[in-house]
CSV table of C-alpha atoms in Angstrom, one decimal:
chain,number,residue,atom,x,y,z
A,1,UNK,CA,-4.0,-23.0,35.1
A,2,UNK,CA,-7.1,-23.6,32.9
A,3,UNK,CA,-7.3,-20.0,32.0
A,4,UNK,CA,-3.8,-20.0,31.5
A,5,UNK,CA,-3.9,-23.0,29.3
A,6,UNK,CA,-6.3,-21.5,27.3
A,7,UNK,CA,-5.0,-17.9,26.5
A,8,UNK,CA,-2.0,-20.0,25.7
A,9,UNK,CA,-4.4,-21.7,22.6
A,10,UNK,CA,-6.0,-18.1,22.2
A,11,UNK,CA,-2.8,-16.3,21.7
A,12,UNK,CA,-1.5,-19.2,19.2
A,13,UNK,CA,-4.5,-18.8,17.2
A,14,UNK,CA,-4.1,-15.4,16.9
A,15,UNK,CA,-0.7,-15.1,15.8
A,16,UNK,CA,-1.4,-17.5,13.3
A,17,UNK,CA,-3.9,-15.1,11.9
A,18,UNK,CA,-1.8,-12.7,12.1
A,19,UNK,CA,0.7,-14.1,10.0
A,20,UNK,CA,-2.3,-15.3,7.4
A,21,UNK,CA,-3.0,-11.4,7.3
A,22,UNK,CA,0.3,-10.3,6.8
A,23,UNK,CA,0.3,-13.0,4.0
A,24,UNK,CA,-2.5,-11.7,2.5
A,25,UNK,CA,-1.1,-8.2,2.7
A,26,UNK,CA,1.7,-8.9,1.3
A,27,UNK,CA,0.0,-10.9,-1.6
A,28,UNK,CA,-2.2,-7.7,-2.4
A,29,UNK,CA,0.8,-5.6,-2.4
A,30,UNK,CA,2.8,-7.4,-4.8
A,31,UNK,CA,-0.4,-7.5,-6.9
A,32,UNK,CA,-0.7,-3.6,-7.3
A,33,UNK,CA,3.2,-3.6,-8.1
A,34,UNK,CA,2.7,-5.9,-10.6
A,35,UNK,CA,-0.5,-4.5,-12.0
A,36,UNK,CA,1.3,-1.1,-12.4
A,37,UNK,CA,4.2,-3.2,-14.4
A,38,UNK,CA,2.1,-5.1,-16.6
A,39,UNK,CA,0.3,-1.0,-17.8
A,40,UNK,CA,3.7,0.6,-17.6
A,41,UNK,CA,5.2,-2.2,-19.6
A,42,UNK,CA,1.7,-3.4,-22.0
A,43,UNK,CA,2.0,-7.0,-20.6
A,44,UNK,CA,-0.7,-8.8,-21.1
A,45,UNK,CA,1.0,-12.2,-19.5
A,46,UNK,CA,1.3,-10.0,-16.0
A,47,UNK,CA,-2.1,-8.6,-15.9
A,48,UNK,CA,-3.0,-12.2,-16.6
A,49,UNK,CA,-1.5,-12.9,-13.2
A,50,UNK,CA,-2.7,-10.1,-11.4
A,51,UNK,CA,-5.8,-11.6,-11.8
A,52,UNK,CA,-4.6,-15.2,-10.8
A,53,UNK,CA,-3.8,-13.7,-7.5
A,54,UNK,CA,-7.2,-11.8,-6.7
A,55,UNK,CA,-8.6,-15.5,-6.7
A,56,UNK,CA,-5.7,-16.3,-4.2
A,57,UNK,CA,-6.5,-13.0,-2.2
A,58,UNK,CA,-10.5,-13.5,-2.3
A,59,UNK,CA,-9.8,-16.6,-1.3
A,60,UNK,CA,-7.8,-15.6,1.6
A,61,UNK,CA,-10.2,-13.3,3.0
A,62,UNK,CA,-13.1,-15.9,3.0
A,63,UNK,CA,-11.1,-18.7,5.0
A,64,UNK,CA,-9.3,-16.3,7.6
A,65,UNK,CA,-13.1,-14.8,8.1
A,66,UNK,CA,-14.0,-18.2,8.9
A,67,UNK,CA,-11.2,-18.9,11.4
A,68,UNK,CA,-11.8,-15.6,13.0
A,69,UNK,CA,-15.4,-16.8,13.4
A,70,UNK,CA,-14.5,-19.9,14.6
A,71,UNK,CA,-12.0,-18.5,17.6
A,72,UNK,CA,-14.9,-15.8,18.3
A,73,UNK,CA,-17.3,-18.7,19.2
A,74,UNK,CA,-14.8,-21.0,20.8
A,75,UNK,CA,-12.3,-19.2,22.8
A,76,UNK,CA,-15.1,-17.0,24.2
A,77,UNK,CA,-12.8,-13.8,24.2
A,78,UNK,CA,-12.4,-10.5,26.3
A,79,UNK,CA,-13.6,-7.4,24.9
A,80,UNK,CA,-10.3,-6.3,24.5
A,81,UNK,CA,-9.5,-9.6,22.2
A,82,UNK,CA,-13.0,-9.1,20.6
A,83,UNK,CA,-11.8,-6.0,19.5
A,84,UNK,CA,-9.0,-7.1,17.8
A,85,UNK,CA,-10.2,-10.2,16.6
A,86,UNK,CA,-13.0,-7.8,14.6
A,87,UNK,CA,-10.4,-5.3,13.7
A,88,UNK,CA,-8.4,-8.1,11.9
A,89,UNK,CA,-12.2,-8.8,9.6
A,90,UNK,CA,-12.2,-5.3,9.1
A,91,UNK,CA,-9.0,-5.1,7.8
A,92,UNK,CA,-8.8,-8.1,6.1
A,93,UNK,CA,-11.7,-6.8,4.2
A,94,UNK,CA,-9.8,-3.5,3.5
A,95,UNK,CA,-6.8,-6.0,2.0
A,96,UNK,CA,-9.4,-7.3,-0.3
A,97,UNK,CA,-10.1,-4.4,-1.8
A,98,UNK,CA,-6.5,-3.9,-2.2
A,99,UNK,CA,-6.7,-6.4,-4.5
A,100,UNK,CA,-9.8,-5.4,-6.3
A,101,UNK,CA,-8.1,-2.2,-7.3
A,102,UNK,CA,-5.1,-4.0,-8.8
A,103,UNK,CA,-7.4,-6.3,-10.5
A,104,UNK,CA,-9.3,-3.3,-12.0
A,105,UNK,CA,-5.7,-2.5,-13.6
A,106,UNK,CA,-5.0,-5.5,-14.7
A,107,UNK,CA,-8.5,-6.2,-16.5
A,108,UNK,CA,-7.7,-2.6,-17.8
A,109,UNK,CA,-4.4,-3.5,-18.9
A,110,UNK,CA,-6.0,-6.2,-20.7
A,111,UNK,CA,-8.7,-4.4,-22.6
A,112,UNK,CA,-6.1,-1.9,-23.8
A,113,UNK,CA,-3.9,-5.0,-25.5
A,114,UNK,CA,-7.2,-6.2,-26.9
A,115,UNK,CA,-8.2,-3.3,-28.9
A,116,UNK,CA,-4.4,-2.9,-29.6
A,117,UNK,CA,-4.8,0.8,-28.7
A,118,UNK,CA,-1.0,0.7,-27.5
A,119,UNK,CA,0.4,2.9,-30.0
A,120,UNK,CA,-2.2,5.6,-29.1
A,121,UNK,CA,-1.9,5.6,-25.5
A,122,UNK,CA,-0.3,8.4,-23.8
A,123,UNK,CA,0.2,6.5,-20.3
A,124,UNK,CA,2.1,8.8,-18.5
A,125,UNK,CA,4.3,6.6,-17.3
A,126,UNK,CA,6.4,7.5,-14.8
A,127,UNK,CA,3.8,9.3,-13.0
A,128,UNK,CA,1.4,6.5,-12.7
A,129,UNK,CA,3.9,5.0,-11.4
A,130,UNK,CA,4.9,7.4,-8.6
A,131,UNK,CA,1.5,7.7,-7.6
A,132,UNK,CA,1.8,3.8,-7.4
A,133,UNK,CA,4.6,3.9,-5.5
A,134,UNK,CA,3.5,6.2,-2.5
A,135,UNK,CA,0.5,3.9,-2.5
A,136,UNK,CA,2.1,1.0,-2.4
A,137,UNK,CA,4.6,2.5,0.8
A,138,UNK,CA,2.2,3.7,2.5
A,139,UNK,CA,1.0,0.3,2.4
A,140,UNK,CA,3.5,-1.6,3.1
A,141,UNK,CA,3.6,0.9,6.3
A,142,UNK,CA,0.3,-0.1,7.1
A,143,UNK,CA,1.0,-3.5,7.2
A,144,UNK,CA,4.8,-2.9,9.3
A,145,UNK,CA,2.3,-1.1,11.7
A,146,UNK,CA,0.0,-3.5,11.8
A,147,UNK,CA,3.0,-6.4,12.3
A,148,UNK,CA,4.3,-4.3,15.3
A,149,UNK,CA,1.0,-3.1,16.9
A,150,UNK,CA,2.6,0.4,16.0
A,151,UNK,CA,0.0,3.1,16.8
A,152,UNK,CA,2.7,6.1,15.8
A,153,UNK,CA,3.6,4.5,12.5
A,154,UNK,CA,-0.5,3.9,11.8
A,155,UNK,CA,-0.6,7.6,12.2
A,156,UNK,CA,2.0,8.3,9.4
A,157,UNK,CA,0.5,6.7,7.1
A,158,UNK,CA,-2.8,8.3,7.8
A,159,UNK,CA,-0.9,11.3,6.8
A,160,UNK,CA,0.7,10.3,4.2
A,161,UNK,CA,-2.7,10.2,2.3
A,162,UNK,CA,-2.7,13.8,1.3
A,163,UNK,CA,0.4,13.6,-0.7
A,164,UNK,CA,-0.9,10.7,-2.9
A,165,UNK,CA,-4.2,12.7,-3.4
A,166,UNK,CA,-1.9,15.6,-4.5
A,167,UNK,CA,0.0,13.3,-6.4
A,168,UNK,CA,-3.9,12.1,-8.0
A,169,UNK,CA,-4.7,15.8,-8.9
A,170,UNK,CA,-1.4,16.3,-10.6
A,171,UNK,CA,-2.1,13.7,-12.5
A,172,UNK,CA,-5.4,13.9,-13.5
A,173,UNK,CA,-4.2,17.8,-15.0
A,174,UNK,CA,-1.6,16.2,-16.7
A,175,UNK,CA,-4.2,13.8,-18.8
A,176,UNK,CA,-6.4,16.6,-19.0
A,177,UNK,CA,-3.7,18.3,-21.1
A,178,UNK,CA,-2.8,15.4,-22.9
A,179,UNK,CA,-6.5,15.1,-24.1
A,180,UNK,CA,-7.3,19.1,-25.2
A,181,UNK,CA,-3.7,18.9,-27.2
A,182,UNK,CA,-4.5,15.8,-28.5
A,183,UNK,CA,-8.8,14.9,-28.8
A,184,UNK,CA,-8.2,11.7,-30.4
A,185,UNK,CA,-6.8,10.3,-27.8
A,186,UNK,CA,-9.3,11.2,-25.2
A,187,UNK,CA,-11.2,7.4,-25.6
A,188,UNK,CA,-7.9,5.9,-24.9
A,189,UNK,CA,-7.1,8.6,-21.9
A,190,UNK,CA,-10.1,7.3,-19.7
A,191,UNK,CA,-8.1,4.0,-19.0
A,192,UNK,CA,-5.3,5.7,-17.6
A,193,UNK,CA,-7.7,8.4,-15.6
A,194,UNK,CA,-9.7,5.4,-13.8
A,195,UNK,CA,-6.0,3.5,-13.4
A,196,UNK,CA,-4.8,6.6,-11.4
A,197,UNK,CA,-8.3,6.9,-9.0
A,198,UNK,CA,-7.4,3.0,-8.5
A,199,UNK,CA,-4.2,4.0,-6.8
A,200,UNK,CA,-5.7,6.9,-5.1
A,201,UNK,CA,-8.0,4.2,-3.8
A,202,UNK,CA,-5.4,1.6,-2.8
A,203,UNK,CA,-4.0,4.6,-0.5
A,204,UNK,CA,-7.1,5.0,1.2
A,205,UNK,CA,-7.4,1.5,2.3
A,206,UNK,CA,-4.1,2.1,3.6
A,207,UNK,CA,-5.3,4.6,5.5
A,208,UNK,CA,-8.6,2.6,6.6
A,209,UNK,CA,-5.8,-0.2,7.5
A,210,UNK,CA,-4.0,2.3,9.8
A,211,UNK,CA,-7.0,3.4,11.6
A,212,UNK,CA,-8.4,-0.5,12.1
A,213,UNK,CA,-4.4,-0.6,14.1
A,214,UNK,CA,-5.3,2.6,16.2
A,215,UNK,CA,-8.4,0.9,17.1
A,216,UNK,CA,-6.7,-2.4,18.1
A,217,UNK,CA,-3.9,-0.5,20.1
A,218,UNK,CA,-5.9,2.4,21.5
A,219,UNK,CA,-8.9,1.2,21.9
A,220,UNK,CA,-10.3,4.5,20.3
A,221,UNK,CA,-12.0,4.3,17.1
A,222,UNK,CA,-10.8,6.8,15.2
A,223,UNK,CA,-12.3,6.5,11.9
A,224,UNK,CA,-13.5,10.7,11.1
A,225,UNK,CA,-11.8,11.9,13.0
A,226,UNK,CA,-9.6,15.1,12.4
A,227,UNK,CA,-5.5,14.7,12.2
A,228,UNK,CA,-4.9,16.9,15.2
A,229,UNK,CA,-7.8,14.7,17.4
A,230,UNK,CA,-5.7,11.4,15.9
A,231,UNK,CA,-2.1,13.0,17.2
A,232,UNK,CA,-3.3,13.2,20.6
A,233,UNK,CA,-4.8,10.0,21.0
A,234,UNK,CA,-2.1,8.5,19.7
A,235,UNK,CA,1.3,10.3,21.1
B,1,UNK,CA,-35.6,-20.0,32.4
B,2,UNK,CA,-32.4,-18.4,33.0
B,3,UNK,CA,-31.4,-18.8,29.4
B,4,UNK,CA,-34.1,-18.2,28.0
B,5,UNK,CA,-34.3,-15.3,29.9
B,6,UNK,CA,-30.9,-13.9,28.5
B,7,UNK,CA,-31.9,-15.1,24.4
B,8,UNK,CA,-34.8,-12.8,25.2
B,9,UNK,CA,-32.9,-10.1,25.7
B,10,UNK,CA,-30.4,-10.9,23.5
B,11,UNK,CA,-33.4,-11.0,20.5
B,12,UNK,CA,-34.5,-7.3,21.6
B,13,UNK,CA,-30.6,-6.1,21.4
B,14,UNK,CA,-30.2,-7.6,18.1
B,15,UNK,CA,-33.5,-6.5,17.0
B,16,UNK,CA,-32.9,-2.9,18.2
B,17,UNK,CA,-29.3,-3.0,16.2
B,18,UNK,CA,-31.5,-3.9,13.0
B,19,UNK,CA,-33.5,-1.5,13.1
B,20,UNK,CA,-30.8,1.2,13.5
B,21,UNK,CA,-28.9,-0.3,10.6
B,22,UNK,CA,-32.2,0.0,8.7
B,23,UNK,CA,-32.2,3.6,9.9
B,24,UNK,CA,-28.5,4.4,8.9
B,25,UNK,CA,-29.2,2.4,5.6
B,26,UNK,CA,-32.6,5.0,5.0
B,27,UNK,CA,-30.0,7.8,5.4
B,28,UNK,CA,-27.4,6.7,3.1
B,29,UNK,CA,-29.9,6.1,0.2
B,30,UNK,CA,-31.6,9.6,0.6
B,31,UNK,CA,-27.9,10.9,0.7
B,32,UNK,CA,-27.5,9.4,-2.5
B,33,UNK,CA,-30.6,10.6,-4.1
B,34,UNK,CA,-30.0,14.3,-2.7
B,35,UNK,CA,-26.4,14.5,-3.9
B,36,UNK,CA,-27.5,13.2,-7.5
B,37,UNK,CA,-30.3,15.8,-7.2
B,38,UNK,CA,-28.0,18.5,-6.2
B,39,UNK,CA,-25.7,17.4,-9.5
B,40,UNK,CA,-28.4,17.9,-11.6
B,41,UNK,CA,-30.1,20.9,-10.2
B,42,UNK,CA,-26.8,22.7,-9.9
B,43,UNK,CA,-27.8,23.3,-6.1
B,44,UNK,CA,-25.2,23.8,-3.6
B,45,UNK,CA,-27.2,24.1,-0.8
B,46,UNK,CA,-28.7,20.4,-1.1
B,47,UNK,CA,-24.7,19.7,-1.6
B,48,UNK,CA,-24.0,20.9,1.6
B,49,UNK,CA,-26.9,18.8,2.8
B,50,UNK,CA,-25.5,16.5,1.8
B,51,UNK,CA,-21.8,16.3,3.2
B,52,UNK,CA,-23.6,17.1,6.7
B,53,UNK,CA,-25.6,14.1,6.6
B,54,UNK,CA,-22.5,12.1,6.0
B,55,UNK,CA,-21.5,13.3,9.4
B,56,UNK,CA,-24.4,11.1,10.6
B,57,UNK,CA,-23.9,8.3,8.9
B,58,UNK,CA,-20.3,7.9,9.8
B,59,UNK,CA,-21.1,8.5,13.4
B,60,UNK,CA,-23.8,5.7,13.3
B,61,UNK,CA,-21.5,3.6,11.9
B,62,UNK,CA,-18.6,3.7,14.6
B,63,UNK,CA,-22.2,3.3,16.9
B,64,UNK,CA,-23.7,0.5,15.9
B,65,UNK,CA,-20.0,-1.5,15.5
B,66,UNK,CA,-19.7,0.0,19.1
B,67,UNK,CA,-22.8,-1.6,20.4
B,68,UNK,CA,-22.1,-5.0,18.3
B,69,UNK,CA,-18.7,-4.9,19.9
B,70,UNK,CA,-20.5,-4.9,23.6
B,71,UNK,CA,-23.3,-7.7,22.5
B,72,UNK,CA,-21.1,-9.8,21.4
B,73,UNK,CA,-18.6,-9.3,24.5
B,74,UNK,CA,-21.4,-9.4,26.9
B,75,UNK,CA,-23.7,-12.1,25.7
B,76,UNK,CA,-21.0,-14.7,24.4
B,77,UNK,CA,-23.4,-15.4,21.1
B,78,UNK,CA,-23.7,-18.8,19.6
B,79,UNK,CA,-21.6,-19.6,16.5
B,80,UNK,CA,-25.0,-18.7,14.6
B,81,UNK,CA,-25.7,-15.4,16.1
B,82,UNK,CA,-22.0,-14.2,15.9
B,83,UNK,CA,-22.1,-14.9,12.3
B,84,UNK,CA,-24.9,-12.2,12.3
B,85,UNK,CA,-23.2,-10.2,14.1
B,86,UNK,CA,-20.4,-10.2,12.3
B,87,UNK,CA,-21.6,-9.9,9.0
B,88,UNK,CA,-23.8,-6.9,10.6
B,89,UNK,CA,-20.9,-5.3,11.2
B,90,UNK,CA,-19.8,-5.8,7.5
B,91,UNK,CA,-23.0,-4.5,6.5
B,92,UNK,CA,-22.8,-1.1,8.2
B,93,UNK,CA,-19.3,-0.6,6.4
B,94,UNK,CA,-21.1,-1.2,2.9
B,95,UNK,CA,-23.4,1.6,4.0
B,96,UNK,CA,-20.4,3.8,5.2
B,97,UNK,CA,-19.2,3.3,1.9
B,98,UNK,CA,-22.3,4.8,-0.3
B,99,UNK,CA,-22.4,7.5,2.3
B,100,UNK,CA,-18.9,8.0,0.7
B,101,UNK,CA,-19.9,8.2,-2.8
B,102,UNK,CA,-22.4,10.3,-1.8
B,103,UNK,CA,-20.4,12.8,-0.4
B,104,UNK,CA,-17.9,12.1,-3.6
B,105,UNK,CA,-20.5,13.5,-5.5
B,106,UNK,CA,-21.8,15.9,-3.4
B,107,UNK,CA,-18.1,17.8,-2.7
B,108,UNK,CA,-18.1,17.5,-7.0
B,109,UNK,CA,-21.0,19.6,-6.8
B,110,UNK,CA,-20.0,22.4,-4.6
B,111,UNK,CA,-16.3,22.2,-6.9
B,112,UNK,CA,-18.2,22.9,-10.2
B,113,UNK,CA,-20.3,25.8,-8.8
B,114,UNK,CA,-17.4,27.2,-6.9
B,115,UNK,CA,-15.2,26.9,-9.5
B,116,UNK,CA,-18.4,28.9,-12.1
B,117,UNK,CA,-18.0,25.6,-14.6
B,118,UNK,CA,-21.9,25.7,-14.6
B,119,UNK,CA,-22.6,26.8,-18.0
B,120,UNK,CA,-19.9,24.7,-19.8
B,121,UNK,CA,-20.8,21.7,-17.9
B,122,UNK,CA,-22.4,19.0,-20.2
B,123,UNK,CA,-23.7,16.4,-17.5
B,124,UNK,CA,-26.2,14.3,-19.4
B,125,UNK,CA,-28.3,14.3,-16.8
B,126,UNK,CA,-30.9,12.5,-17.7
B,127,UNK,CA,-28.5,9.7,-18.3
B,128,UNK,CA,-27.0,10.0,-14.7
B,129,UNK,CA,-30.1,10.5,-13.3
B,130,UNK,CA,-31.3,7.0,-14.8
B,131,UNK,CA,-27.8,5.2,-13.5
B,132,UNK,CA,-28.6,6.5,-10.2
B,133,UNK,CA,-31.9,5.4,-10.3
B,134,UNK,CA,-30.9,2.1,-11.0
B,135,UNK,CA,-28.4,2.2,-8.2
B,136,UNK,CA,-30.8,3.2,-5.6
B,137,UNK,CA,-33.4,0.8,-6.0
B,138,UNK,CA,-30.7,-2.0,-5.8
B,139,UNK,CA,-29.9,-0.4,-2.4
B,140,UNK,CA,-33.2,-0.1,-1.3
B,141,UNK,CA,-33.8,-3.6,-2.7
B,142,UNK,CA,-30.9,-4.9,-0.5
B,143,UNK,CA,-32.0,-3.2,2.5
B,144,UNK,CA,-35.4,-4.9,2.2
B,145,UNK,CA,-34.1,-8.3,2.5
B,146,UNK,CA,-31.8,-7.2,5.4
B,147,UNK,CA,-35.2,-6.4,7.1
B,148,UNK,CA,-36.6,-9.4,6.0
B,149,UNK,CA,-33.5,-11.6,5.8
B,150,UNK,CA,-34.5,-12.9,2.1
B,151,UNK,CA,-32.1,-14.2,0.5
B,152,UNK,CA,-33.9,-14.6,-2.8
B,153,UNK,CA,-34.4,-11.1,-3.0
B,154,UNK,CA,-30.5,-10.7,-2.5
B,155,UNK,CA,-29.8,-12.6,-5.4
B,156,UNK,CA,-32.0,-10.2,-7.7
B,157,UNK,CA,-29.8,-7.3,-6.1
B,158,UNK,CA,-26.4,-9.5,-7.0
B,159,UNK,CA,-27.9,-9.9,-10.8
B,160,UNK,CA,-29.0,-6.4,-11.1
B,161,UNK,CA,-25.3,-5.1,-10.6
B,162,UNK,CA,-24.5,-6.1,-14.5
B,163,UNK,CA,-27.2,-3.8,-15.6
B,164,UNK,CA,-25.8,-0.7,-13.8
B,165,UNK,CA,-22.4,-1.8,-14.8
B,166,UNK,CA,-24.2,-1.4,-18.6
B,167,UNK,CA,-25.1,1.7,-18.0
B,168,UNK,CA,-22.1,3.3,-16.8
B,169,UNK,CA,-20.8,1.9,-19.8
B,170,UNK,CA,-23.0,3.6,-21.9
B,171,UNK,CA,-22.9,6.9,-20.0
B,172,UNK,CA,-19.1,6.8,-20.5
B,173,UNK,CA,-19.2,6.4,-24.0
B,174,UNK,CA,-22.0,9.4,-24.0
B,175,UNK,CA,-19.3,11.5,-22.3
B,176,UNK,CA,-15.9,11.0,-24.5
B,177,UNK,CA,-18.2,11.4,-27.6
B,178,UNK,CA,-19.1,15.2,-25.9
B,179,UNK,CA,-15.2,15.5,-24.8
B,180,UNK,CA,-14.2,14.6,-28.3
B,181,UNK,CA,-16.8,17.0,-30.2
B,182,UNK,CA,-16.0,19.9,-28.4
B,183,UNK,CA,-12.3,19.2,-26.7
B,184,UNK,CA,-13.4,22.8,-24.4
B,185,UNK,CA,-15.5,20.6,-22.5
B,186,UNK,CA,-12.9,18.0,-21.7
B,187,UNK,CA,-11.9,19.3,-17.9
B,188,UNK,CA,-15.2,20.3,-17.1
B,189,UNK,CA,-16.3,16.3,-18.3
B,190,UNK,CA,-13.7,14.7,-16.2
B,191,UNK,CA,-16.2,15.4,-13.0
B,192,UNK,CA,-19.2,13.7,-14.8
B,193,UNK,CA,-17.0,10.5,-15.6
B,194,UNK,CA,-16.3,10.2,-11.6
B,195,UNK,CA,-19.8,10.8,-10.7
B,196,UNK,CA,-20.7,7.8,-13.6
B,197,UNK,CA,-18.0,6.2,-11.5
B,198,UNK,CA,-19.4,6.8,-7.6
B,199,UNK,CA,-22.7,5.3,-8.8
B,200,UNK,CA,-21.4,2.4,-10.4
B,201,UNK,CA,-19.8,1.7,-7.1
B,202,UNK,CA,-22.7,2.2,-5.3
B,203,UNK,CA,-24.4,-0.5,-6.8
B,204,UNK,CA,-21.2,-2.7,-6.0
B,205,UNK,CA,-22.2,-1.9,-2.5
B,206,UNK,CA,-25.6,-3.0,-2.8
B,207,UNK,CA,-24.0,-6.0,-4.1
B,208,UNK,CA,-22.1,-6.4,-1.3
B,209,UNK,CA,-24.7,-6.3,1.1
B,210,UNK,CA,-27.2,-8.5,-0.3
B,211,UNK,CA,-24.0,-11.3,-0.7
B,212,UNK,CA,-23.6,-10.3,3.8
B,213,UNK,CA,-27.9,-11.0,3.7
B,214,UNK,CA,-27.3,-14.1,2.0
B,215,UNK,CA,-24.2,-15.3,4.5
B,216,UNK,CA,-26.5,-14.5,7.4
B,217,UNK,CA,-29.5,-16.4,5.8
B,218,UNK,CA,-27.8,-19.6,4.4
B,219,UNK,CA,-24.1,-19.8,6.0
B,220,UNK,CA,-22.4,-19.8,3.1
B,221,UNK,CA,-19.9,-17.1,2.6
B,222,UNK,CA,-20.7,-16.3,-1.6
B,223,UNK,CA,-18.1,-13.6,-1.6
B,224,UNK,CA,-16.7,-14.1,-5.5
B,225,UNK,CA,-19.1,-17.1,-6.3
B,226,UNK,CA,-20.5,-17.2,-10.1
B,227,UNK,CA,-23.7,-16.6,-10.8
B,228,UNK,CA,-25.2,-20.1,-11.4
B,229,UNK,CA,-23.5,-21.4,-8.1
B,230,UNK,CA,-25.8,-18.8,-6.0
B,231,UNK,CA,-28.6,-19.8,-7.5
B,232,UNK,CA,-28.2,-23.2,-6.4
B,233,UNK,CA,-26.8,-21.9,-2.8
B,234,UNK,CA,-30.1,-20.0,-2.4
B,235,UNK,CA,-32.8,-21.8,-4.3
């Protein structure tokens, strides 16, 4: 009855961390949104807040650290909790980064206002913010996935990656243009090249998200590992 | 007796996990060093060399969080040792990630010789060659006070990050001033900017590290502190 009484705790703990993550996830996720809002739309007031919330999200990361600590040394867990318990710091720590990217934008966002380059700059728009908007899916995915303890849907997103890399290479030829036909605007082109390797970024932490969920559902860490290896382990 | 017994071998586990993290971190920073070599020599082979040795460093990643995963399940640490533990585990994923710029750089390589850019190619290499330099030693600087679990000696690694942040600045302004002198050279430069780029965050890694050594050393999770608050955390 003891034991029961205490996986009881255990598994109240953990879904309380759970939620905290899904918090935070969900917090890093409407930061990249609105960092790609405030470059789309020059607003300085918005990147302002994208940078309020990386506080919020650091913040975050530091305290559900601790409580992870804190049920690791008190509870006393089975491997198979351990595991999960350190898949949540991992991924926790890939939701930070999350945040990072989108704070890159919005400081980016900011130093473009400052030096009033906006009538220059040749953001291209709409494609930034497709790129933005698989990355942002994909994790939103990640996090569903994560929610649900859903191996298969981990595995989409994993795939998913190539099509924002394309998306990434298209883009970066597009600027590319944009600069030869136009040299003056290569200073003010760099922004917008480093804004689009930030969203290629934010969908790789997606994927490292995903593969932290195949590890806490299969047991297998999958990290390097090739697609067709994942599909098996996973169907 | 019987405790003692088990901290014994506890200390020789932990110790034989340090030492392979001081290994993998050896590896990472001779990856770096050989793909910035290969980028400046133009030498594919050492390219290859180094994608092959990011093989090995990924694998001793998912080993050592493998073996962490079994001390810690096995030897139910105290709240003081797991926090090692843990922030071990951290550490290795730092390393992971240079490994990653290393290869980064090291697939750029074998792009721009594939692709017969060589002649065109304006790397100031000299230049990249210094911003690597400085990266390096803050990784090697960071490893030595993971051996010796000196948290001073993090701190210097934590203030050295603005120095190779100056420096990528100045290497990007170096770059758009070529991209805008001869607008030719523009596609060829974008490759330099994200090897300027893979550096720079190499030296965020080292960063990262030496804020794990300081956790493990004082307790204090300094994650997104200023400055002048570390100094006061560590002195």
């Amino acid at each position: 009855m003891s034991d029961k009484h205490l996986s009881t705790q255990f598994d109240s703990e953990l879904s309380a961390i759970s939620t905290r993550v899904l918090e935070m996830g969900g917090l890093a996720e409407s930061q990249v949104a609105q960092a790609i809002y405030a470059l789309v739309n020059f607003s300085g007031d918005t990147a302002t807040q994208v940078l309020k919330q990386e506080e919020l999200v650091n913040q975050m990361e530091v305290e559900i650290d601790r409580d992870l600590s804190t049920i690791i040394a008190r509870r006393q867990p089975t491997a198979r909790d351990l595991r999960l318990l350190i898949a949540i710091s991992k991924t926790i720590g890939n939701l930070e980064r999350v945040g990072d990217e989108a704070a890159r934008i919005g400081r980016t966002v900011q130093r473009l206002i400052n030096s009033g380059v906006s009538s220059r700059l040749r953001v291209p728009a709409n494609d930034v913010s497709f790129e933005a908007s698989l990355a942002t899916a994909s994790l939103r995915k990640a996090l569903d996935a994560f929610a649900r303890l859903d191996a298969v849907k981990a595995l989409e997103v994993i795939k998913d990656d190539n099509q924002i890399d394309q998306e990434f290479d298209g883009l970066m030829r597009k600027l590319i243009t944009y600069m030869m036909e136009d040299p003056r605007t290569i200073s003010a082109s760099i922004d917008p090249v480093f804004v689009a390797k930030a969203i290629e970024r934010i969908g790789d932490h997606a994927k490292n998200l995903a593969e932290q969920i195949i590890y806490i559902v299969k047991g297998t860490d999958v990290r390097h590992h090739s697609l067709e290896n994942l599909e098996s382990i996973v169907r």
